[in-house]
Amino acid sequence: MPHRIINWIDQRFPLTSFVKHELTGYPTPRNLSYWWNFGFLAGFVLMLQVATGIFLAMHYKADIAMSFDSIQHIMRDVNYGWLLRYLHSTGASAFFFVIFIHMARTLYYGSYRAPRELLWWTGQGLLLLLMGTAFMGYLLPWGQMSFWGATVITNLFRATPFIGDQVVIWLRGDYTVGDATLTRFFALHYLFPFLIIGAVIVHLVALHTVKSSNPSGINLQDKDNIPFHPYFTIKDLYGLGLFLMLYSVFVFFMPDSLIEPANNIPANPMVTPNHIVPEWYFLPFYAILRSVPNMVGGVVAMGVSVLIFAFMPYLDRSRIPGGAHYRPMFRGLFYFFAIDMGVLGYIGYIPPTEQSILIGQVATFIYFTLFLILPFLSKFEERWLMKRGLTPEIEALIASEAKEISEKSKKRSKR
Amino acid sequence: MNKFMMVLASCCLAASALASEVKLDTVKVGIDKPTVGRGVEAMMTDCHSCHSMKYIKYRDLLSLGVDKKKVDEWRGDQPMDAALMAQMPEADAMAAYGSAPPDLSLMAKAREGGANYVYSYLLGYYTTPDGTTHNHIFPATKMPDILGMSNAKEAAERTAIQGKARDIVSYLVWASDPHAQERQSLGYYVMGYLFVLTLMLYFVKNQIWAKLK
Ligand code: HEM
């Protein structure tokens, strides 16, 4: 009977062939390491946030007179409401943790290079949507940090030329962050995850067109590809188990370590907390904002620091395959960048002192310098590696990759 | 790439090792009913006049094992499901002390340092030679020295006050997250379950991948 139903559907809709082609039979490089698990994990956390978020929304009240109380109602009176809320608040951190590793993987292995530019750019769009979603969600509990974080960040739009003041009022729906802001942030916080789901689909369509990259950076022969199912379904599930263990440690044993104490005080526009800090995942960018003495300059620097990733396909001019694996200079740059991110995060967290501001400025300078020297360094490194003599395999691979790309484009243009 | 994780981990450690400005006393919070019950009583006699605990109802005190007669005495003609509101209206407190006494339901989570902060604050009162009372932890506080630490000279008296502060803080910690114990005990089951599941997935994964040559 199930067989007949599927047959009936298949005559009208390509169900079986779609599943076979895009899911179970999707050819996947056999040498993918565990760093390739994080895309699946990001999808999982997205579903988790949507599921917990919808149930939270059934008990949450988006009204400045009630929202703080409604969170406490969820935490105390709703059956397993505390679990829903902690899954969701911890889930936001988990999402960024997973996404940052996913991006670091892509950077390390150079997976943003041709032909995967569009894949990388849709990922960049997803990062922006995720940041927007988390930022708006953080206002909803209407605690002190919610209110002041939203006030500080919306205020940055004053830097818009000519119409800055109007833009800020337009965003907030009022002169200050208030009830109008809370209700619109709630509406958009509900909407954005579904935009993210749409963007994820685009991301996956792009992936299935160009196929996964792999640690060798080399386009593999067909014999080195294996079907996604069962090999990667089981590997992803095993990775999911490990991830859930880490996640559960936070949810069940230290959920408040990810919530600022000041957010357990109801928002009060008359009292500024003595130290306004964003969530940990925004800290490096916040440090860049604070490092520039001039407000407009700071906003521009912060914006560019996030968007600059989009230029990676052009900034990295090396044709050596295998990402950082075969490229010692690029590898050095990668680790230097990771350390610099850590320093910026730390500087964004502590209250500013003369010394910390200076360190922040140096780290900000390094942040941008690393991107700007990449075009020269990558070309220099390529020449240097060629002169030292590439192994014949790698040379053959560069040649075959170039041939393949030109053949593909010929085929496409003929069609 | 593995080095990358180490860098990430060491940055997280560095950020969490941040020292706060004032040294707080550490308190070992009690989660047993007798301690929390004593905390409720101390709270109702010493703090309830000024402070509300609006997310706690009289009925919740029963579940902590507090004697029903006492609860009835405290609530007077209010229903069991009434919240613990302060006896003194906020405006009066504001006029008398120059600062409104905050609601204490979430206090154990609402300050940097949490329970240790509240404990240190309650015990942080001292008298200067000129006879005025101050607080180490919150120098500008408008709250009087309720527990009397600044006048306690004898060791026994100080120990008694410390014990009382610990009871109060234990109750405040319970009140800030009444489901904490349930959460942790559920957490052990979840971790055990995930551990077994992940281990099995690991073996299945190895078995499936062994088919590849
Ligand atoms: C991309 C996925 C999502 C992210 C990253 C995210 C992030 C957040 C964050 C950071 C908070 C504040 C948590 C806190 O401190 O308590 C929050 C709250 C909230 N979110 Fe989401 N969220 C997502 C999806 C959703 C969805 C799909 C809904 C469905 C309506 C939703 C509904 C809510 C509600 C009702 C709250 C207020 C309750 C609370 O603060 O715990 N979220 N979200």
mmCIF file of C-alpha atoms in Angstrom, chain A residues 26-240:
data_model
loop_
_atom_site.group_PDB
_atom_site.id
_atom_site.type_symbol
_atom_site.label_atom_id
_atom_site.label_comp_id
_atom_site.label_asym_id
_atom_site.label_seq_id
_atom_site.Cartn_x
_atom_site.Cartn_y
_atom_site.Cartn_z
ATOM 1 C CA TYR A 26 23.739 12.983 -2.859
ATOM 2 C CA PRO A 27 27.399 12.318 -3.709
ATOM 3 C CA THR A 28 29.607 13.445 -0.849
ATOM 4 C CA PRO A 29 33.407 13.443 -0.617
ATOM 5 C CA ARG A 30 34.427 10.553 1.580
ATOM 6 C CA ASN A 31 37.254 12.455 3.224
ATOM 7 C CA LEU A 32 35.119 15.107 4.942
ATOM 8 C CA SER A 33 36.307 15.678 8.512
ATOM 9 C CA TYR A 34 34.174 16.439 11.541
ATOM 10 C CA TRP A 35 34.476 20.146 10.744
ATOM 11 C CA TRP A 36 31.890 19.443 8.043
ATOM 12 C CA ASN A 37 29.287 18.513 10.687
ATOM 13 C CA PHE A 38 28.538 22.083 11.656
ATOM 14 C CA GLY A 39 26.273 22.964 8.751
ATOM 15 C CA PHE A 40 23.911 20.187 9.725
ATOM 16 C CA LEU A 41 24.135 21.287 13.352
ATOM 17 C CA ALA A 42 23.217 24.856 12.367
ATOM 18 C CA GLY A 43 20.103 23.517 10.645
ATOM 19 C CA PHE A 44 19.261 21.493 13.722
ATOM 20 C CA VAL A 45 19.609 24.478 16.067
ATOM 21 C CA LEU A 46 17.444 26.543 13.712
ATOM 22 C CA MET A 47 14.651 23.979 14.012
ATOM 23 C CA LEU A 48 15.123 23.878 17.774
ATOM 24 C CA GLN A 49 14.808 27.669 18.042
ATOM 25 C CA VAL A 50 11.684 27.708 15.918
ATOM 26 C CA ALA A 51 10.078 24.882 17.899
ATOM 27 C CA THR A 52 10.849 26.346 21.335
ATOM 28 C CA GLY A 53 10.126 29.889 20.124
ATOM 29 C CA ILE A 54 6.622 29.066 18.926
ATOM 30 C CA PHE A 55 5.758 27.478 22.268
ATOM 31 C CA LEU A 56 7.246 30.427 24.156
ATOM 32 C CA ALA A 57 5.160 32.785 22.039
ATOM 33 C CA MET A 58 2.015 31.034 23.294
ATOM 34 C CA HIS A 59 2.728 32.298 26.813
ATOM 35 C CA TYR A 60 4.742 35.436 26.150
ATOM 36 C CA LYS A 61 3.167 38.917 26.210
ATOM 37 C CA ALA A 62 4.692 41.611 24.012
ATOM 38 C CA ASP A 63 3.700 44.607 26.128
ATOM 39 C CA ILE A 64 6.139 46.583 28.238
ATOM 40 C CA ALA A 65 3.805 46.366 31.227
ATOM 41 C CA MET A 66 3.627 42.584 31.013
ATOM 42 C CA SER A 67 6.570 41.056 29.188
ATOM 43 C CA PHE A 68 8.967 40.784 32.143
ATOM 44 C CA ASP A 69 6.211 39.218 34.236
ATOM 45 C CA SER A 70 5.235 36.890 31.411
ATOM 46 C CA ILE A 71 8.789 35.517 31.269
ATOM 47 C CA GLN A 72 8.608 34.825 35.013
ATOM 48 C CA HIS A 73 5.211 33.222 34.454
ATOM 49 C CA ILE A 74 6.873 30.965 31.866
ATOM 50 C CA MET A 75 9.767 30.209 34.227
ATOM 51 C CA ARG A 76 7.604 29.440 37.252
ATOM 52 C CA ASP A 77 4.047 28.452 36.329
ATOM 53 C CA VAL A 78 4.005 27.037 32.800
ATOM 54 C CA ASN A 79 4.665 23.287 32.730
ATOM 55 C CA TYR A 80 8.300 22.904 31.717
ATOM 56 C CA GLY A 81 8.259 26.571 30.770
ATOM 57 C CA TRP A 82 11.692 26.926 32.371
ATOM 58 C CA LEU A 83 12.943 24.244 30.012
ATOM 59 C CA LEU A 84 11.492 25.983 26.952
ATOM 60 C CA ARG A 85 13.000 29.295 27.941
ATOM 61 C CA TYR A 86 16.437 27.918 28.774
ATOM 62 C CA LEU A 87 16.487 25.824 25.597
ATOM 63 C CA HIS A 88 15.719 28.976 23.638
ATOM 64 C CA SER A 89 18.078 31.397 25.421
ATOM 65 C CA THR A 90 20.912 28.836 25.375
ATOM 66 C CA GLY A 91 19.970 27.922 21.816
ATOM 67 C CA ALA A 92 20.791 31.426 20.610
ATOM 68 C CA SER A 93 24.344 31.058 21.933
ATOM 69 C CA ALA A 94 24.580 27.559 20.528
ATOM 70 C CA PHE A 95 23.522 28.876 17.134
ATOM 71 C CA PHE A 96 26.323 31.432 17.025
ATOM 72 C CA PHE A 97 28.835 28.931 18.386
ATOM 73 C CA VAL A 98 27.975 26.515 15.587
ATOM 74 C CA ILE A 99 27.860 29.218 12.902
ATOM 75 C CA PHE A 100 31.221 30.683 13.926
ATOM 76 C CA ILE A 101 32.862 27.260 13.656
ATOM 77 C CA HIS A 102 31.078 26.656 10.348
ATOM 78 C CA MET A 103 32.497 29.946 9.032
ATOM 79 C CA ALA A 104 35.957 29.250 10.433
ATOM 80 C CA ARG A 105 35.915 25.897 8.638
ATOM 81 C CA THR A 106 35.035 27.634 5.381
ATOM 82 C CA LEU A 107 37.790 30.202 5.849
ATOM 83 C CA TYR A 108 40.401 27.633 6.811
ATOM 84 C CA TYR A 109 39.725 25.345 3.861
ATOM 85 C CA GLY A 110 39.212 28.187 1.394
ATOM 86 C CA SER A 111 35.757 26.863 0.523
ATOM 87 C CA TYR A 112 34.626 30.387 -0.419
ATOM 88 C CA ARG A 113 36.727 30.332 -3.609
ATOM 89 C CA ALA A 114 35.393 29.668 -7.106
ATOM 90 C CA PRO A 115 32.983 28.087 -7.796
ATOM 91 C CA ARG A 116 31.492 28.520 -4.302
ATOM 92 C CA GLU A 117 31.183 32.323 -4.125
ATOM 93 C CA LEU A 118 27.390 32.320 -4.152
ATOM 94 C CA LEU A 119 27.329 29.716 -1.444
ATOM 95 C CA TRP A 120 29.554 31.937 0.665
ATOM 96 C CA TRP A 121 27.430 35.012 0.020
ATOM 97 C CA THR A 122 24.171 33.318 0.940
ATOM 98 C CA GLY A 123 25.976 32.281 4.112
ATOM 99 C CA GLN A 124 26.905 35.894 4.717
ATOM 100 C CA GLY A 125 23.236 36.844 4.301
ATOM 101 C CA LEU A 126 22.294 34.139 6.794
ATOM 102 C CA LEU A 127 24.772 35.547 9.313
ATOM 103 C CA LEU A 128 23.179 38.994 9.023
ATOM 104 C CA LEU A 129 19.669 37.583 9.422
ATOM 105 C CA LEU A 130 20.795 35.563 12.429
ATOM 106 C CA MET A 131 22.340 38.619 14.039
ATOM 107 C CA GLY A 132 19.141 40.588 13.466
ATOM 108 C CA THR A 133 16.991 37.814 14.894
ATOM 109 C CA ALA A 134 19.101 37.407 18.020
ATOM 110 C CA PHE A 135 19.305 41.147 18.563
ATOM 111 C CA MET A 136 15.528 41.545 18.402
ATOM 112 C CA GLY A 137 14.883 38.451 20.515
ATOM 113 C CA TYR A 138 17.081 39.872 23.231
ATOM 114 C CA LEU A 139 14.700 42.816 23.684
ATOM 115 C CA LEU A 140 11.717 40.567 24.374
ATOM 116 C CA PRO A 141 12.380 39.671 28.052
ATOM 117 C CA TRP A 142 12.385 43.447 28.658
ATOM 118 C CA GLY A 143 15.191 43.400 31.213
ATOM 119 C CA GLN A 144 17.649 46.200 31.839
ATOM 120 C CA MET A 145 20.203 44.847 29.358
ATOM 121 C CA SER A 146 17.457 44.218 26.785
ATOM 122 C CA PHE A 147 16.352 47.821 26.970
ATOM 123 C CA TRP A 148 19.772 49.447 27.056
ATOM 124 C CA GLY A 149 21.264 47.158 24.432
ATOM 125 C CA ALA A 150 18.427 47.994 22.045
ATOM 126 C CA THR A 151 18.739 51.682 22.901
ATOM 127 C CA VAL A 152 22.471 51.758 22.196
ATOM 128 C CA ILE A 153 22.258 49.774 18.966
ATOM 129 C CA THR A 154 19.235 51.534 17.455
ATOM 130 C CA ASN A 155 20.899 54.812 18.367
ATOM 131 C CA LEU A 156 23.798 53.879 16.045
ATOM 132 C CA PHE A 157 21.526 54.513 13.069
ATOM 133 C CA ARG A 158 21.856 58.208 13.848
ATOM 134 C CA ALA A 159 25.007 57.860 11.765
ATOM 135 C CA THR A 160 22.868 57.586 8.606
ATOM 136 C CA PRO A 161 23.648 60.673 6.509
ATOM 137 C CA PHE A 162 21.020 63.460 6.490
ATOM 138 C CA ILE A 163 18.069 61.460 7.836
ATOM 139 C CA GLY A 164 19.743 59.808 10.846
ATOM 140 C CA ASP A 165 17.329 61.075 13.489
ATOM 141 C CA GLN A 166 14.299 60.079 11.456
ATOM 142 C CA VAL A 167 15.691 56.616 10.814
ATOM 143 C CA VAL A 168 16.127 56.020 14.548
ATOM 144 C CA ILE A 169 12.555 57.104 15.269
ATOM 145 C CA TRP A 170 11.312 54.998 12.388
ATOM 146 C CA LEU A 171 13.123 51.922 13.722
ATOM 147 C CA ARG A 172 11.895 52.395 17.287
ATOM 148 C CA GLY A 173 8.408 53.584 16.363
ATOM 149 C CA ASP A 174 8.838 56.200 19.059
ATOM 150 C CA TYR A 175 11.409 58.682 20.312
ATOM 151 C CA THR A 176 12.768 56.132 22.748
ATOM 152 C CA VAL A 177 12.749 52.348 22.883
ATOM 153 C CA GLY A 178 9.277 51.590 24.228
ATOM 154 C CA ASP A 179 6.115 49.615 23.701
ATOM 155 C CA ALA A 180 6.061 50.275 19.955
ATOM 156 C CA THR A 181 9.629 48.952 19.709
ATOM 157 C CA LEU A 182 8.851 45.849 21.729
ATOM 158 C CA THR A 183 5.818 44.848 19.672
ATOM 159 C CA ARG A 184 7.572 45.362 16.338
ATOM 160 C CA PHE A 185 10.649 43.492 17.509
ATOM 161 C CA PHE A 186 8.405 40.631 18.553
ATOM 162 C CA ALA A 187 6.654 40.583 15.185
ATOM 163 C CA LEU A 188 9.979 40.611 13.341
ATOM 164 C CA HIS A 189 11.587 38.139 15.730
ATOM 165 C CA TYR A 190 8.810 35.756 14.772
ATOM 166 C CA LEU A 191 9.209 36.496 11.057
ATOM 167 C CA PHE A 192 12.986 36.441 10.618
ATOM 168 C CA PRO A 193 13.581 32.754 11.426
ATOM 169 C CA PHE A 194 11.281 31.888 8.546
ATOM 170 C CA LEU A 195 13.278 34.153 6.251
ATOM 171 C CA ILE A 196 16.300 32.246 7.525
ATOM 172 C CA ILE A 197 14.658 28.958 6.575
ATOM 173 C CA GLY A 198 14.088 30.340 3.077
ATOM 174 C CA ALA A 199 17.675 31.502 2.831
ATOM 175 C CA VAL A 200 18.897 28.105 4.053
ATOM 176 C CA ILE A 201 17.042 26.472 1.165
ATOM 177 C CA VAL A 202 18.790 28.798 -1.287
ATOM 178 C CA HIS A 203 22.075 28.016 0.468
ATOM 179 C CA LEU A 204 21.470 24.283 0.018
ATOM 180 C CA VAL A 205 20.436 24.587 -3.624
ATOM 181 C CA ALA A 206 23.700 26.421 -4.256
ATOM 182 C CA LEU A 207 25.579 23.714 -2.339
ATOM 183 C CA HIS A 208 24.026 20.933 -4.369
ATOM 184 C CA THR A 209 24.975 22.685 -7.582
ATOM 185 C CA VAL A 210 28.657 23.088 -6.743
ATOM 186 C CA LYS A 211 28.877 20.154 -4.280
ATOM 187 C CA SER A 212 30.732 20.096 -0.984
ATOM 188 C CA SER A 213 34.356 21.081 -0.820
ATOM 189 C CA ASN A 214 36.625 18.783 1.134
ATOM 190 C CA PRO A 215 39.771 18.969 3.247
ATOM 191 C CA SER A 216 42.077 18.335 0.291
ATOM 192 C CA GLY A 217 40.565 21.284 -1.548
ATOM 193 C CA ILE A 218 40.612 19.158 -4.657
ATOM 194 C CA ASN A 219 37.605 18.231 -6.739
ATOM 195 C CA LEU A 220 37.407 14.544 -6.197
ATOM 196 C CA GLN A 221 36.986 11.867 -8.795
ATOM 197 C CA ASP A 222 33.613 10.151 -8.784
ATOM 198 C CA LYS A 223 35.100 7.122 -7.093
ATOM 199 C CA ASP A 224 35.955 9.217 -4.046
ATOM 200 C CA ASN A 225 32.383 10.360 -3.574
ATOM 201 C CA ILE A 226 30.048 8.278 -1.462
ATOM 202 C CA PRO A 227 26.280 8.578 -1.047
ATOM 203 C CA PHE A 228 25.114 10.879 1.733
ATOM 204 C CA HIS A 229 22.989 8.135 3.216
ATOM 205 C CA PRO A 230 23.945 6.141 5.225
ATOM 206 C CA TYR A 231 27.497 7.448 5.606
ATOM 207 C CA PHE A 232 26.874 11.064 6.438
ATOM 208 C CA THR A 233 23.465 10.658 8.014
ATOM 209 C CA ILE A 234 25.079 8.500 10.691
ATOM 210 C CA LYS A 235 28.114 10.736 11.003
ATOM 211 C CA ASP A 236 25.893 13.800 11.410
ATOM 212 C CA LEU A 237 23.794 12.002 14.011
ATOM 213 C CA TYR A 238 26.867 11.020 15.990
ATOM 214 C CA GLY A 239 28.042 14.650 15.857
ATOM 215 C CA LEU A 240 24.591 15.740 16.951
#
